[in-house]
CSV table of C-alpha atoms and ligand atoms in Angstrom, one decimal:
chain,number,residue,atom,x,y,z
Z,164,MET,CA,22.8,55.6,38.9
Z,165,ILE,CA,19.3,57.3,38.0
Z,166,VAL,CA,18.9,58.7,34.5
Z,167,LEU,CA,16.5,61.6,34.0
Z,168,LYS,CA,14.7,61.2,30.9
Z,169,THR,CA,14.3,63.8,28.3
Z,170,ASP,CA,11.5,65.0,26.3
Z,171,ARG,CA,12.2,63.1,23.6
Z,172,GLU,CA,12.6,59.9,25.4
Z,173,LEU,CA,9.7,60.3,27.5
Z,174,LYS,CA,7.6,60.7,24.4
Z,175,ILE,CA,8.9,57.3,23.4
Z,176,MET,CA,8.4,55.7,26.7
Z,177,ARG,CA,5.1,57.1,26.6
Z,178,GLU,CA,4.1,55.0,23.9
Z,179,ALA,CA,5.3,51.7,25.7
Z,180,CYS,CA,3.4,52.6,28.6
Z,181,LYS,CA,0.4,53.0,26.5
Z,182,ILE,CA,1.0,49.6,24.6
Z,183,SER,CA,1.5,47.8,27.9
Z,184,ALA,CA,-2.3,49.9,29.3
Z,185,LYS,CA,-4.0,48.7,26.6
Z,186,ALA,CA,-2.7,45.2,27.0
Z,187,LEU,CA,-3.8,45.0,30.3
Z,188,GLN,CA,-7.2,46.9,29.8
Z,189,LEU,CA,-7.9,44.2,26.7
Z,190,VAL,CA,-6.8,41.1,29.5
Z,191,GLY,CA,-9.1,42.6,32.4
Z,192,LYS,CA,-11.7,42.4,29.7
Z,193,ALA,CA,-11.3,38.8,28.7
Z,194,VAL,CA,-11.2,37.6,32.3
Z,195,GLU,CA,-14.2,35.2,32.8
Z,196,PRO,CA,-14.9,32.1,34.2
Z,197,GLY,CA,-13.7,29.2,32.6
Z,198,ILE,CA,-10.9,30.9,30.4
Z,199,THR,CA,-7.2,30.0,31.3
Z,200,THR,CA,-4.8,32.0,32.2
Z,201,ALA,CA,-2.6,30.9,29.0
Z,202,GLU,CA,-5.2,32.2,26.9
Z,203,LEU,CA,-5.2,35.4,28.9
Z,204,ASP,CA,-1.4,35.4,28.4
Z,205,GLU,CA,-1.6,34.9,24.6
Z,206,LEU,CA,-3.9,37.4,24.4
Z,207,ALA,CA,-1.4,40.1,25.6
Z,208,GLU,CA,1.2,39.1,23.5
Z,209,ARG,CA,-0.4,39.1,20.4
Z,210,PHE,CA,-1.6,42.5,21.0
Z,211,ILE,CA,1.7,43.6,22.0
Z,212,ARG,CA,3.5,42.3,19.1
Z,213,SER,CA,0.6,43.8,16.9
Z,214,CYS,CA,2.0,47.1,18.0
Z,215,GLY,CA,5.3,46.9,17.1
Z,216,ALA,CA,6.6,46.3,20.8
Z,217,VAL,CA,8.0,43.2,22.7
Z,218,PRO,CA,6.4,41.7,26.2
Z,219,ASN,CA,9.6,42.8,28.1
Z,220,PHE,CA,8.6,39.9,30.8
Z,221,LYS,CA,9.2,37.3,28.3
Z,222,ASN,CA,12.6,35.7,29.2
Z,223,TYR,CA,13.5,38.5,31.5
Z,224,GLU,CA,15.8,36.3,34.3
Z,225,GLY,CA,14.2,33.2,32.5
Z,226,TYR,CA,10.8,33.9,32.6
Z,227,PRO,CA,8.6,32.3,30.1
Z,228,ALA,CA,5.5,34.3,29.9
Z,229,THR,CA,3.9,37.6,28.8
Z,230,ALA,CA,2.3,38.3,31.8
Z,231,CYS,CA,2.3,37.6,35.3
Z,232,ILE,CA,-1.2,36.3,36.1
Z,233,SER,CA,-1.6,35.5,40.0
Z,234,ILE,CA,-5.4,34.5,41.5
Z,235,ASN,CA,-6.7,34.7,45.1
Z,236,ASN,CA,-3.7,34.1,47.7
Z,237,GLU,CA,-0.9,34.8,44.8
Z,238,VAL,CA,0.5,37.9,45.3
Z,239,ILE,CA,2.9,38.1,42.1
Z,240,HIS,CA,4.5,36.3,39.4
Z,241,GLY,CA,2.2,33.5,38.9
Z,242,ILE,CA,2.9,31.9,35.6
Z,243,PRO,CA,0.1,31.5,32.9
Z,244,SER,CA,-1.0,27.8,32.7
Z,245,LYS,CA,-3.5,26.2,29.5
Z,246,ASN,CA,-4.2,24.1,32.8
Z,247,ARG,CA,-5.5,27.0,34.9
Z,248,LYS,CA,-8.9,28.2,34.8
Z,249,ILE,CA,-10.2,30.9,36.6
Z,250,CYS,CA,-13.2,30.7,38.5
Z,251,ALA,CA,-16.5,32.9,39.1
Z,252,GLY,CA,-15.1,34.7,42.5
Z,253,ASP,CA,-11.6,34.8,42.2
Z,254,ILE,CA,-9.7,38.0,42.1
Z,255,VAL,CA,-7.0,37.9,39.5
Z,256,SER,CA,-3.8,39.6,39.5
Z,257,VAL,CA,-2.4,40.7,35.8
Z,258,ASP,CA,1.0,42.2,35.5
Z,259,LEU,CA,2.4,42.4,31.7
Z,260,GLY,CA,4.7,45.3,30.1
Z,261,ALA,CA,5.9,46.3,27.1
Z,262,MET,CA,9.1,47.4,25.4
Z,263,TYR,CA,8.8,49.7,22.4
Z,264,GLU,CA,11.7,51.5,20.7
Z,265,GLY,CA,14.1,50.4,23.8
Z,266,TYR,CA,11.9,51.9,26.1
Z,267,HIS,CA,9.9,49.9,29.1
Z,268,GLY,CA,6.4,50.1,30.2
Z,269,ASP,CA,5.0,48.4,33.1
Z,270,ASN,CA,1.9,48.2,34.9
Z,271,ALA,CA,-0.6,45.7,37.1
Z,272,ALA,CA,-4.1,45.8,37.9
Z,273,THR,CA,-6.3,43.2,39.8
Z,274,PHE,CA,-9.4,42.2,38.2
Z,275,ALA,CA,-12.6,40.3,39.7
Z,276,CYS,CA,-14.0,37.6,38.1
Z,277,GLY,CA,-17.6,38.0,38.4
Z,278,GLU,CA,-19.2,38.3,42.0
Z,279,VAL,CA,-16.3,38.3,44.5
Z,280,SER,CA,-16.6,38.7,48.6
Z,281,SER,CA,-17.0,41.7,50.0
Z,282,GLU,CA,-13.4,41.2,51.5
Z,283,ALA,CA,-12.1,41.0,48.0
Z,284,LYS,CA,-13.9,43.7,46.7
Z,285,ARG,CA,-12.5,46.1,49.8
Z,286,LEU,CA,-8.8,44.5,49.2
Z,287,MET,CA,-8.9,45.5,45.3
Z,288,ASP,CA,-10.4,49.0,46.2
Z,289,VAL,CA,-8.0,49.8,49.0
Z,290,THR,CA,-5.0,48.4,46.8
Z,291,ARG,CA,-5.9,50.8,43.8
Z,292,GLN,CA,-6.4,53.8,46.0
Z,293,SER,CA,-3.1,53.1,47.6
Z,294,LEU,CA,-1.7,53.6,44.4
Z,295,TYR,CA,-2.9,56.7,43.8
Z,296,LYS,CA,-2.0,57.7,47.0
Z,297,GLY,CA,1.7,56.7,46.5
Z,298,ILE,CA,1.7,58.6,42.9
Z,299,GLU,CA,0.3,61.9,44.4
Z,300,ALA,CA,3.1,61.8,47.1
Z,301,ALA,CA,5.9,61.1,44.1
Z,302,ARG,CA,6.2,65.2,44.1
Z,303,PRO,CA,9.7,66.9,42.6
Z,304,GLY,CA,11.6,67.9,45.5
Z,305,GLY,CA,10.5,65.1,47.9
Z,306,ARG,CA,11.7,61.5,48.6
Z,307,ILE,CA,11.4,58.2,47.6
Z,308,GLY,CA,10.3,57.7,51.4
Z,309,ASP,CA,7.5,60.0,51.1
Z,310,ILE,CA,5.9,57.4,48.2
Z,311,GLY,CA,6.1,54.5,50.3
Z,312,HIS,CA,4.9,56.3,53.8
Z,313,ALA,CA,1.7,57.2,52.1
Z,314,VAL,CA,0.9,54.0,50.5
Z,315,GLN,CA,1.4,52.2,53.8
Z,316,GLU,CA,-0.4,54.7,55.8
Z,317,PHE,CA,-3.3,54.6,53.7
Z,318,VAL,CA,-3.0,50.4,53.7
Z,319,GLU,CA,-2.8,49.8,57.3
Z,320,GLU,CA,-5.5,52.2,58.3
Z,321,ARG,CA,-7.9,50.0,56.7
Z,322,GLY,CA,-6.6,46.9,58.0
Z,323,PHE,CA,-4.5,45.3,55.4
Z,324,SER,CA,-0.4,45.0,55.2
Z,325,VAL,CA,1.7,45.9,52.9
Z,326,VAL,CA,4.4,43.2,51.1
Z,327,ARG,CA,7.8,44.1,52.2
Z,328,ASP,CA,10.0,41.4,50.2
Z,329,PHE,CA,9.1,42.9,46.5
Z,330,VAL,CA,8.9,46.7,45.6
Z,331,GLY,CA,8.6,49.0,42.6
Z,332,HIS,CA,11.7,50.5,40.7
Z,333,GLY,CA,12.8,52.6,38.4
Z,334,ILE,CA,12.4,52.2,34.6
Z,335,GLY,CA,13.3,53.2,31.5
Z,336,THR,CA,15.8,51.7,28.9
Z,337,LYS,CA,15.4,49.0,31.5
Z,338,MET,CA,12.5,47.2,33.0
Z,339,HIS,CA,14.4,47.8,36.3
Z,340,GLU,CA,16.4,50.3,37.1
Z,341,PRO,CA,17.6,52.2,40.3
Z,342,PRO,CA,15.9,53.9,42.5
Z,343,GLU,CA,14.2,50.9,44.7
Z,344,VAL,CA,10.4,52.0,45.1
Z,345,PRO,CA,9.4,50.4,48.7
Z,346,ASN,CA,5.6,50.6,49.5
Z,347,PHE,CA,6.3,51.4,53.3
Z,348,GLY,CA,8.6,53.6,54.6
Z,349,THR,CA,9.2,57.4,56.5
Z,350,PRO,CA,8.1,60.9,55.1
Z,351,GLY,CA,11.4,63.0,54.0
Z,352,ARG,CA,13.8,59.6,53.6
Z,353,GLY,CA,15.5,58.3,50.6
Z,354,ILE,CA,16.7,59.7,47.5
Z,355,ARG,CA,15.3,62.8,46.4
Z,356,LEU,CA,12.6,63.0,43.5
Z,357,LEU,CA,13.6,65.0,40.5
Z,358,PRO,CA,11.5,66.3,37.1
Z,359,GLY,CA,12.5,63.4,34.4
Z,360,MET,CA,12.7,60.5,36.8
Z,361,THR,CA,10.8,57.7,36.0
Z,362,ILE,CA,9.6,54.9,38.4
Z,363,ALA,CA,7.1,52.3,38.5
Z,364,ILE,CA,5.2,52.5,41.5
Z,365,GLU,CA,3.1,48.9,42.8
Z,366,PRO,CA,1.4,48.0,46.0
Z,367,MET,CA,0.9,44.6,46.5
Z,368,VAL,CA,-1.5,44.3,49.7
Z,369,ASN,CA,-2.5,41.3,51.7
Z,370,ALA,CA,-5.8,40.8,53.1
Z,371,GLY,CA,-3.8,39.1,56.5
Z,372,ARG,CA,0.0,39.6,57.1
Z,373,TYR,CA,2.7,41.0,55.1
Z,374,GLY,CA,4.7,37.6,54.8
Z,375,VAL,CA,5.0,35.9,51.9
Z,376,SER,CA,6.8,32.7,50.4
Z,377,VAL,CA,7.9,31.4,46.9
Z,378,GLN,CA,6.5,28.1,45.2
Z,379,PRO,CA,8.8,25.5,44.0
Z,380,ASP,CA,8.4,26.7,40.4
Z,381,GLY,CA,10.6,29.6,41.8
Z,382,TRP,CA,8.4,32.1,40.5
Z,383,THR,CA,4.9,32.3,42.0
Z,384,VAL,CA,4.7,34.2,45.2
Z,385,LEU,CA,2.0,33.1,47.6
Z,386,THR,CA,0.7,34.8,51.2
Z,387,ALA,CA,2.3,32.9,54.0
Z,388,ASP,CA,-1.2,32.9,55.8
Z,389,GLY,CA,-3.5,31.8,52.9
Z,390,SER,CA,-5.1,35.4,52.9
Z,391,LEU,CA,-6.3,37.1,49.5
Z,392,SER,CA,-3.5,39.7,47.9
Z,393,ALA,CA,-4.1,42.4,45.3
Z,394,HIS,CA,-1.4,44.3,43.0
Z,395,PHE,CA,-1.8,47.5,41.4
Z,396,GLU,CA,0.9,49.3,39.1
Z,397,HIS,CA,1.6,52.2,37.4
Z,398,THR,CA,4.6,53.8,35.4
Z,399,ILE,CA,4.9,57.5,36.3
Z,400,VAL,CA,7.0,60.4,35.3
Z,401,ILE,CA,7.5,63.0,37.9
Z,402,THR,CA,7.6,66.4,36.3
Z,403,LYS,CA,8.1,69.9,37.2
Z,404,SER,CA,4.2,70.2,38.3
Z,405,GLY,CA,3.8,67.0,39.8
Z,406,PRO,CA,3.3,63.4,39.1
Z,407,LYS,CA,1.8,61.9,35.8
Z,408,ILE,CA,0.7,58.4,35.0
Z,409,MET,CA,2.3,56.8,31.9
Z,410,THR,CA,0.2,53.5,31.6
Z,411,ASP,CA,-3.0,55.3,31.1
Z,412,PRO,CA,-4.7,53.5,28.1
Z,413,ASP,CA,-6.2,56.7,26.7
Z,414,ASP,CA,-5.1,60.1,27.3
J,210,MF3,N1,6.9,43.5,36.1
J,210,MF3,C1,7.2,42.8,37.6
J,210,MF3,C2,7.6,44.0,38.3
J,210,MF3,O1,6.3,44.9,38.3
J,210,MF3,C3,8.6,42.0,37.1
J,210,MF3,C4,8.1,40.8,36.6
J,210,MF3,S1,9.1,39.7,36.7
J,210,MF3,C5,9.2,39.0,35.4
J,210,MF3,O2,8.7,44.7,38.5
J,210,MF3,F1,10.3,37.7,35.1
J,210,MF3,F2,8.1,38.2,35.4
J,210,MF3,F3,9.3,39.6,34.4
J,211,CO,CO1,7.0,46.9,38.1
């Protein structure tokens, strides 16, 4: 069942989202050659806890860390490790969230470590912009397929591909609630979008083909063809007047 949130709930959820957004911003600023993914994870965890919130990925279906940190051809769910140093030229996808007073925030972004290739830059730009295309399409009275279509069209026109095996999701008192929010689809199809719906839109975009595989650790998702991948995510709320980003660190 899709739960529409009241204004009172949205106010609390906005705090969870703001904490999530500030944690992501903090990690993004700390990305530099030589830092380990475990160090970035610790930074995020300490910040989230200092806000009186809880890292919501930790122990989720057995996930062992606060953040997912996925580098280059890793798409999502990379497990932070003290043995994994980030190198100049890497693109680093960070996905993390916080639970505050029972409500969840979830967001992700891909950061460049030093100078990255022009292909990597373009992939990051297209993926970020595709998220905003998806957000713009999340209008009250519209349909879930409008979102996926907007993301997919934007990405594919630019020669990249959208991952099919993982999707965005509703979010609220649970990190993952219905509906599923695919980054591909047909306009006018799927459930109707209504004011009070809170969803996480999260395009995962591969420079090559869309196929992925899961590593033996059971978590890390890789591009099947070894190409680079980027990931951006916001938690948003659909209001009467249109979509509003909840994981904005500032406003
Ligand atoms: N944050 C992911 C998502 O965007 C979920 C990560 S799975 C976890 O939906 F186990 F790492 F939490
Ligand atoms: Co998510």
